[in-house]
Amino acid sequence: MTTVPVLIALSAILLISWAIFARRRAGHRYPPGPKGLPVLRNAFDVPTQDGWRVFRDWSRRYGSDVVHAEALGSHIVVLNSLKSAKDLLEERPNIYSDKEQSVMFLELCGWWRSWVMLPYGNSWREHRKLFHQSFRPQNVSQYHPQHVLAQRRLLQLMLDHPKDFSENIRFAIGSSILKAVYAVDATPGDLHLRVVENGMETVQHVLHAGVFLVDIFPILKHVPIWFPGAGFKRRAAGYKKLVDEMFKAPYYEYKSAFKEGTAHPCFVGELLSEAEEDTPERDDIFMNVAGTGYGAGIDTTYTAMMVFVLAMVLYPETQSAAQEELDRVLGRDRLPEFADQDSLPQVVALIYEVLRWNPPLPLATPHRAMSEDHYQGYYIPARSVVLENVWAIMHDENVYPNPDTFNPHRFLTYDGKLRDDVPFPDDVFGTGRRSCPGRYFAMDSLFLLISGILATFTIEKALGGDGEPIEVRAEFEPHFFSPPKPFKAVFKPRSAEAKRLIQSCAILAHDG
């Protein structure tokens, strides 16, 4: 019986909202998009999966690189071209540097701790400054030893457990982040990894669930947790415990060792060493800056690595070309190092193509317009959700011909050098002031892991029970992160020498 008044109240809110927003629409020329229905507008047009493809198709249908939708008064503006993304997110940062604030995800589930999602302002600037001082291009090389260790561990895991390549890759990436941020020397399946991975799983659970009513009507966040229909609050409370533990546990563990003088150098150590005071407020900032390092880095880098494996299975000729270059530059008696990067344009081009072919985040995290704006003769209301369609930008046929084909040579000249007239797929990390702050750490990780695998293994299709290769398709998850759908692959050592090289380097990594 208690649901009847609630339904009546919601219906009244819908009608009032429709009247208000219908009045506001009058006289404004929004970017083109589906016509929609009365009251609900485009509630049934806005996609919940594969949005990047749908929005790209809207651009083609309406002849505009900027498209628009509206649902219950929320305006959504999608930027489907590099030009529109640069024009707005980069050239007008005073309007588009804010982030959309989800009540369910950020406030109730506790992901407000991730500073990359903070509203634009002084708090965001303070967090960014602390993170940037260690992860900017000039300083990120201090974490090269962590990447080297991760590379050697990954190769040994691939040798010992080749069928578990997905788990091996995720461990290598996660362990390098934990080592850099908290000086944690993680082992597969240990407590540190379980804590941070449990926190990260909440991201997928919430974002895959679709739109929560509390994000449309924020007043519902005040509903008691026991109230009928408040299951979202009970769910959020469980997630919040996991998110809090992800941010707090490794931070306070390190701080305790730091006070005792037994801590090893790392990012958190730098923060604590330079702190002028020791207060709960300062701890909150430090733990949030540090925890964001894992949260922002693990799924994006993991997705890119899985796309790499899939591409090698589907396009073996690109694998062979990169391996020929590695053999020519390195020989067969050592693993790739960061100093080799400038001498390996084929490998670098392959990494560029991995990022372009299927960006880890096909739609960048949503921006929010801080004031109304006009662009290309269209009106963009204040508080509009602004989405950069990274996938559409990376699949622009005018910039990248035959974009659905994996082709690293698009970045190379005829004599094998990197081209300067084809854009590096930089926008996979976002555009403007809110672009990914860990991009340089991520690129270092991708280079050393991918080049190490190519130097020592050949990736092939797995064989079925009948001895025939199992067919693999270029299919990707249609969610916030877009890794390949599950597939099988085989990692074979390229030679007996490659196997011995892996084992000898693994011994050195263990001893170090």
PDB file of N, CA and C in Angstrom, residues 346-380:
ATOM      1  N   GLN A 346      58.044  -0.123 -35.349  1.00  0.00           N
ATOM      2  CA  GLN A 346      56.997  -1.094 -35.685  1.00  0.00           C
ATOM      3  C   GLN A 346      56.227  -1.505 -34.433  1.00  0.00           C
ATOM      4  N   VAL A 347      56.947  -1.715 -33.336  1.00  0.00           N
ATOM      5  CA  VAL A 347      56.298  -2.078 -32.071  1.00  0.00           C
ATOM      6  C   VAL A 347      55.466  -0.913 -31.556  1.00  0.00           C
ATOM      7  N   VAL A 348      56.018   0.301 -31.623  1.00  0.00           N
ATOM      8  CA  VAL A 348      55.279   1.480 -31.171  1.00  0.00           C
ATOM      9  C   VAL A 348      54.020   1.665 -31.998  1.00  0.00           C
ATOM     10  N   ALA A 349      54.119   1.502 -33.320  1.00  0.00           N
ATOM     11  CA  ALA A 349      52.946   1.628 -34.187  1.00  0.00           C
ATOM     12  C   ALA A 349      51.900   0.576 -33.847  1.00  0.00           C
ATOM     13  N   LEU A 350      52.339  -0.618 -33.504  1.00  0.00           N
ATOM     14  CA  LEU A 350      51.398  -1.672 -33.115  1.00  0.00           C
ATOM     15  C   LEU A 350      50.644  -1.270 -31.847  1.00  0.00           C
ATOM     16  N   ILE A 351      51.340  -0.676 -30.886  1.00  0.00           N
ATOM     17  CA  ILE A 351      50.677  -0.224 -29.654  1.00  0.00           C
ATOM     18  C   ILE A 351      49.683   0.892 -29.967  1.00  0.00           C
ATOM     19  N   TYR A 352      50.076   1.825 -30.834  1.00  0.00           N
ATOM     20  CA  TYR A 352      49.144   2.874 -31.259  1.00  0.00           C
ATOM     21  C   TYR A 352      47.871   2.261 -31.836  1.00  0.00           C
ATOM     22  N   GLU A 353      48.054   1.238 -32.668  1.00  0.00           N
ATOM     23  CA  GLU A 353      46.904   0.637 -33.337  1.00  0.00           C
ATOM     24  C   GLU A 353      46.023  -0.137 -32.366  1.00  0.00           C
ATOM     25  N   VAL A 354      46.632  -0.745 -31.350  1.00  0.00           N
ATOM     26  CA  VAL A 354      45.853  -1.411 -30.295  1.00  0.00           C
ATOM     27  C   VAL A 354      44.907  -0.409 -29.646  1.00  0.00           C
ATOM     28  N   LEU A 355      45.421   0.767 -29.307  1.00  0.00           N
ATOM     29  CA  LEU A 355      44.615   1.796 -28.650  1.00  0.00           C
ATOM     30  C   LEU A 355      43.555   2.350 -29.590  1.00  0.00           C
ATOM     31  N   ARG A 356      43.908   2.503 -30.861  1.00  0.00           N
ATOM     32  CA  ARG A 356      42.955   3.067 -31.821  1.00  0.00           C
ATOM     33  C   ARG A 356      41.852   2.090 -32.196  1.00  0.00           C
ATOM     34  N   TRP A 357      42.233   0.840 -32.440  1.00  0.00           N
ATOM     35  CA  TRP A 357      41.302  -0.161 -32.968  1.00  0.00           C
ATOM     36  C   TRP A 357      40.112  -0.376 -32.032  1.00  0.00           C
ATOM     37  N   ASN A 358      40.381  -0.497 -30.750  1.00  0.00           N
ATOM     38  CA  ASN A 358      39.303  -0.634 -29.769  1.00  0.00           C
ATOM     39  C   ASN A 358      39.698   0.080 -28.487  1.00  0.00           C
ATOM     40  N   PRO A 359      39.390   1.359 -28.375  1.00  0.00           N
ATOM     41  CA  PRO A 359      39.798   2.121 -27.193  1.00  0.00           C
ATOM     42  C   PRO A 359      39.263   1.490 -25.906  1.00  0.00           C
ATOM     43  N   PRO A 360      40.072   1.470 -24.844  1.00  0.00           N
ATOM     44  CA  PRO A 360      39.616   0.873 -23.576  1.00  0.00           C
ATOM     45  C   PRO A 360      38.334   1.508 -23.049  1.00  0.00           C
ATOM     46  N   LEU A 361      38.226   2.832 -23.159  1.00  0.00           N
ATOM     47  CA  LEU A 361      37.017   3.568 -22.781  1.00  0.00           C
ATOM     48  C   LEU A 361      36.430   4.171 -24.055  1.00  0.00           C
ATOM     49  N   PRO A 362      35.506   3.475 -24.718  1.00  0.00           N
ATOM     50  CA  PRO A 362      34.974   3.988 -25.985  1.00  0.00           C
ATOM     51  C   PRO A 362      34.285   5.342 -25.838  1.00  0.00           C
ATOM     52  N   LEU A 363      33.634   5.557 -24.697  1.00  0.00           N
ATOM     53  CA  LEU A 363      33.080   6.869 -24.351  1.00  0.00           C
ATOM     54  C   LEU A 363      33.837   7.370 -23.126  1.00  0.00           C
ATOM     55  N   ALA A 364      34.499   8.498 -23.258  1.00  0.00           N
ATOM     56  CA  ALA A 364      35.251   9.029 -22.126  1.00  0.00           C
ATOM     57  C   ALA A 364      34.300   9.343 -20.972  1.00  0.00           C
ATOM     58  N   THR A 365      34.829   9.381 -19.758  1.00  0.00           N
ATOM     59  CA  THR A 365      33.973   9.692 -18.613  1.00  0.00           C
ATOM     60  C   THR A 365      33.265  11.027 -18.837  1.00  0.00           C
ATOM     61  N   PRO A 366      31.993  11.109 -18.496  1.00  0.00           N
ATOM     62  CA  PRO A 366      31.164  12.263 -18.891  1.00  0.00           C
ATOM     63  C   PRO A 366      31.629  13.593 -18.289  1.00  0.00           C
ATOM     64  N   HIS A 367      31.672  14.594 -19.144  1.00  0.00           N
ATOM     65  CA  HIS A 367      31.882  15.969 -18.694  1.00  0.00           C
ATOM     66  C   HIS A 367      30.517  16.603 -18.416  1.00  0.00           C
ATOM     67  N   ARG A 368      30.552  17.775 -17.797  1.00  0.00           N
ATOM     68  CA  ARG A 368      29.322  18.519 -17.541  1.00  0.00           C
ATOM     69  C   ARG A 368      29.558  19.992 -17.856  1.00  0.00           C
ATOM     70  N   ALA A 369      28.666  20.569 -18.647  1.00  0.00           N
ATOM     71  CA  ALA A 369      28.783  21.986 -19.001  1.00  0.00           C
ATOM     72  C   ALA A 369      28.470  22.843 -17.780  1.00  0.00           C
ATOM     73  N   MET A 370      29.417  23.715 -17.418  1.00  0.00           N
ATOM     74  CA  MET A 370      29.229  24.550 -16.233  1.00  0.00           C
ATOM     75  C   MET A 370      28.392  25.787 -16.528  1.00  0.00           C
ATOM     76  N   SER A 371      28.221  26.104 -17.795  1.00  0.00           N
ATOM     77  CA  SER A 371      27.356  27.217 -18.187  1.00  0.00           C
ATOM     78  C   SER A 371      26.839  26.928 -19.583  1.00  0.00           C
ATOM     79  N   GLU A 372      25.839  27.674 -20.006  1.00  0.00           N
ATOM     80  CA  GLU A 372      25.307  27.455 -21.349  1.00  0.00           C
ATOM     81  C   GLU A 372      26.338  27.893 -22.380  1.00  0.00           C
ATOM     82  N   ASP A 373      26.207  27.333 -23.583  1.00  0.00           N
ATOM     83  CA  ASP A 373      27.193  27.611 -24.625  1.00  0.00           C
ATOM     84  C   ASP A 373      26.526  27.480 -25.990  1.00  0.00           C
ATOM     85  N   HIS A 374      27.195  28.003 -27.011  1.00  0.00           N
ATOM     86  CA  HIS A 374      26.747  27.840 -28.392  1.00  0.00           C
ATOM     87  C   HIS A 374      27.911  27.303 -29.218  1.00  0.00           C
ATOM     88  N   TYR A 375      27.620  26.342 -30.077  1.00  0.00           N
ATOM     89  CA  TYR A 375      28.667  25.758 -30.918  1.00  0.00           C
ATOM     90  C   TYR A 375      28.047  25.339 -32.254  1.00  0.00           C
ATOM     91  N   GLN A 376      28.664  25.766 -33.339  1.00  0.00           N
ATOM     92  CA  GLN A 376      28.179  25.462 -34.686  1.00  0.00           C
ATOM     93  C   GLN A 376      26.728  25.891 -34.870  1.00  0.00           C
ATOM     94  N   GLY A 377      26.339  26.944 -34.188  1.00  0.00           N
ATOM     95  CA  GLY A 377      24.970  27.440 -34.282  1.00  0.00           C
ATOM     96  C   GLY A 377      23.983  26.715 -33.394  1.00  0.00           C
ATOM     97  N   TYR A 378      24.464  25.752 -32.595  1.00  0.00           N
ATOM     98  CA  TYR A 378      23.591  24.979 -31.713  1.00  0.00           C
ATOM     99  C   TYR A 378      23.711  25.472 -30.269  1.00  0.00           C
ATOM    100  N   TYR A 379      22.654  25.282 -29.528  1.00  0.00           N
ATOM    101  CA  TYR A 379      22.600  25.677 -28.122  1.00  0.00           C
ATOM    102  C   TYR A 379      22.910  24.473 -27.240  1.00  0.00           C
ATOM    103  N   ILE A 380      23.840  24.656 -26.293  1.00  0.00           N
ATOM    104  CA  ILE A 380      24.182  23.623 -25.317  1.00  0.00           C
ATOM    105  C   ILE A 380      23.819  24.168 -23.941  1.00  0.00           C
TER     106      ILE A 380
END
